[in-house]
Amino acid sequence: SRWYQRRVHGGEMKTKNIAVGKVNEEVETCSIPMIKDPTLINYTGPPVIKVSCGKEFSMMLDLDGTPWTFGSQECGQLGTGTDGSYNSANSKVKMRNAGISEPFKVSRVYERDNRSKKTKIMQMMKIKSISAGTNHAAMVDEMGKVFAWGAGSFGRTGLVMPWTLTHPSGCRA
């Protein structure tokens, strides 16, 4: 038996279990309603100076140089340190991903030591620019250092790691 998932318009997730001669289908819908008209979000931080939108998440940069994220965190693209996955006891599909509907303040950045292969926390400088990709994100600080996180497949994050990163990590040239 094999499981596969595909995302369908409107936040639905269709899951099929392909077994010998039988197909079971389950539809998981997003509990947060789709917003069709411009609506103020619940944000009380400094004025926002930049916005960037990904496939199912958004980023903001405030006047103080702090990045904020919200939306789907399925690929770690919110920089929260998690992909939001959790087990659902009442479902055939046990793994689900929780999103964040209010802005999350990204306040930590990391760097990987090439010698020891360990990751260490760095001091976060003011951020000057942000960019939201499909399922990944990037930002540049005031010193010109680039940080990326989220889905790392196909070299999207520029970090030479094909796996998902759930926190901003420094890129090396």
Coordinates of C-alpha atoms in Angstrom, one line a residue:
S1 CA 0.0 0.0 0.0
R2 CA 1.3 3.5 -0.9
W3 CA 0.1 6.9 0.2
Y4 CA 0.3 10.0 -1.8
Q5 CA -1.0 13.6 -1.4
R6 CA -1.8 16.4 -3.7
R7 CA -2.9 19.9 -2.8
V8 CA -6.1 21.1 -4.4
H9 CA -7.4 24.7 -4.8
G10 CA -8.9 26.2 -1.7
G11 CA -6.7 24.5 0.9
E12 CA -8.1 21.0 0.4
M13 CA -5.7 18.1 0.7
K14 CA -6.7 14.9 -1.2
T15 CA -5.0 11.8 0.1
K16 CA -5.3 8.4 -1.6
N17 CA -4.2 5.0 -0.3
I18 CA -3.4 2.8 -3.3
A19 CA -3.8 -0.8 -2.3
V20 CA -4.2 -3.9 -4.5
G21 CA -7.5 -3.3 -6.3
K22 CA -8.9 -0.5 -4.0
V23 CA -8.6 3.2 -3.6
N24 CA -9.7 5.1 -0.5
E25 CA -9.9 8.9 -0.7
E26 CA -10.0 11.4 2.2
V27 CA -10.4 15.2 1.9
E28 CA -8.8 17.4 4.5
T29 CA -9.9 21.1 4.4
C30 CA -8.3 24.1 5.9
S31 CA -10.1 25.4 8.9
I32 CA -9.2 29.1 8.2
P33 CA -11.7 30.6 5.7
M34 CA -10.3 32.1 2.4
I35 CA -10.3 35.9 2.4
K36 CA -11.6 37.3 -0.8
D37 CA -11.5 41.0 0.0
P38 CA -8.7 43.2 1.3
T39 CA -8.8 42.8 5.1
L40 CA -6.6 44.2 7.9
I41 CA -4.5 41.6 9.7
N42 CA -4.0 41.4 13.4
Y43 CA -0.6 43.1 13.6
T44 CA 0.4 45.8 16.1
G45 CA 4.2 46.1 15.5
P46 CA 6.1 48.9 13.9
P47 CA 5.0 50.2 10.5
V48 CA 5.5 47.7 7.6
I49 CA 7.7 48.8 4.8
K50 CA 7.9 45.7 2.6
V51 CA 5.6 42.7 1.9
S52 CA 6.4 39.5 -0.1
C53 CA 4.0 36.7 -0.8
G54 CA 4.8 33.0 -1.4
K55 CA 2.5 30.2 -2.5
E56 CA 0.7 29.8 0.8
F57 CA 2.5 32.2 3.1
S58 CA 3.5 35.8 3.4
M59 CA 6.3 37.9 4.8
M60 CA 6.5 41.5 6.0
L61 CA 9.4 43.7 7.0
D62 CA 8.9 46.4 9.5
L63 CA 10.5 49.8 9.9
D64 CA 12.9 48.5 12.6
G65 CA 14.3 45.8 10.2
T66 CA 12.4 42.9 11.7
P67 CA 10.9 40.2 9.4
W68 CA 7.4 38.7 10.1
T69 CA 5.8 35.6 8.6
F70 CA 2.4 34.0 8.5
G71 CA 0.4 31.3 6.7
S72 CA 1.4 27.7 5.9
Q73 CA 4.5 26.4 7.6
E74 CA 4.4 22.9 6.0
C75 CA 7.9 23.3 4.5
G76 CA 9.4 25.3 7.4
Q77 CA 9.0 28.6 5.4
L78 CA 7.8 30.6 8.4
G79 CA 11.1 30.3 10.2
T80 CA 9.5 29.2 13.4
G81 CA 11.8 26.2 14.0
T82 CA 9.1 23.7 13.0
D83 CA 7.0 22.6 10.0
G84 CA 3.9 22.7 12.2
S85 CA 3.3 18.9 11.7
Y86 CA 1.2 17.1 14.3
N87 CA -0.7 13.8 14.5
S88 CA -4.4 13.6 14.0
A89 CA -6.0 10.8 15.9
N90 CA -9.3 10.8 14.1
S91 CA -7.9 10.5 10.6
K92 CA -6.4 7.8 8.3
V93 CA -3.7 10.4 7.5
K94 CA -1.9 10.8 10.8
M95 CA 0.3 13.8 9.9
R96 CA -1.1 17.3 9.4
N97 CA 0.5 20.7 9.3
A98 CA -0.8 23.7 11.4
G99 CA -0.5 27.2 9.9
I100 CA -0.1 30.5 11.6
S101 CA -2.8 33.1 11.0
E102 CA -1.2 36.0 12.9
P103 CA 2.3 37.4 12.1
F104 CA 5.3 35.5 13.7
K105 CA 8.3 37.7 14.5
V106 CA 11.4 36.0 13.0
S107 CA 14.1 36.8 15.6
R108 CA 16.8 34.1 15.3
V109 CA 19.2 33.3 12.6
Y110 CA 21.7 30.4 12.4
E111 CA 25.0 29.6 10.7
R112 CA 26.4 26.2 10.0
D113 CA 30.1 25.6 10.8
N114 CA 31.6 23.8 7.9
R115 CA 34.3 22.1 10.0
S116 CA 32.2 20.7 12.8
K117 CA 28.9 20.6 10.8
K118 CA 27.1 22.0 13.8
T119 CA 24.6 24.8 13.7
K120 CA 25.0 27.8 15.9
I121 CA 22.8 30.8 16.7
M122 CA 24.1 34.2 15.4
Q123 CA 23.2 37.7 16.4
M124 CA 20.5 39.0 14.1
M125 CA 21.2 42.3 12.5
K126 CA 18.6 44.6 10.9
I127 CA 17.0 43.1 7.8
K128 CA 17.0 45.2 4.7
S129 CA 15.2 43.0 2.2
I130 CA 12.9 40.0 2.2
S131 CA 11.7 37.6 -0.5
A132 CA 9.1 34.8 -0.3
G133 CA 9.4 31.9 -2.8
T134 CA 7.0 29.1 -3.4
N135 CA 7.8 27.2 -0.2
H136 CA 11.0 28.9 0.9
A137 CA 12.1 32.4 2.0
A138 CA 15.2 34.6 2.0
M139 CA 16.3 37.8 3.6
V140 CA 19.4 40.1 3.5
D141 CA 20.7 41.9 6.6
E142 CA 22.4 45.3 6.8
M143 CA 25.8 43.7 6.5
G144 CA 24.8 42.0 3.2
K145 CA 24.6 38.5 4.7
V146 CA 21.9 36.3 3.1
F147 CA 19.7 33.9 5.1
A148 CA 17.4 31.3 3.6
W149 CA 15.0 28.7 4.9
G150 CA 12.1 26.4 3.9
A151 CA 12.0 23.7 1.2
G152 CA 15.6 23.1 0.1
S153 CA 15.0 20.8 -2.8
F154 CA 16.4 21.8 -6.2
G155 CA 18.8 24.1 -4.4
R156 CA 16.1 26.7 -3.7
T157 CA 17.7 27.9 -0.5
G158 CA 21.2 28.1 -1.9
L159 CA 22.5 26.2 1.1
V160 CA 23.7 23.0 -0.7
M161 CA 21.3 21.0 1.5
P162 CA 18.3 19.4 -0.2
W163 CA 16.2 19.1 2.9
T164 CA 13.8 21.4 4.7
L165 CA 15.2 24.1 7.0
T166 CA 12.8 25.5 9.6
H167 CA 14.9 28.5 10.7
P168 CA 16.8 31.2 8.8
S169 CA 20.3 29.9 8.0
G170 CA 23.2 31.9 6.6
C171 CA 24.3 31.3 3.0
R172 CA 28.0 31.3 2.0
A173 CA 29.2 32.6 -1.4

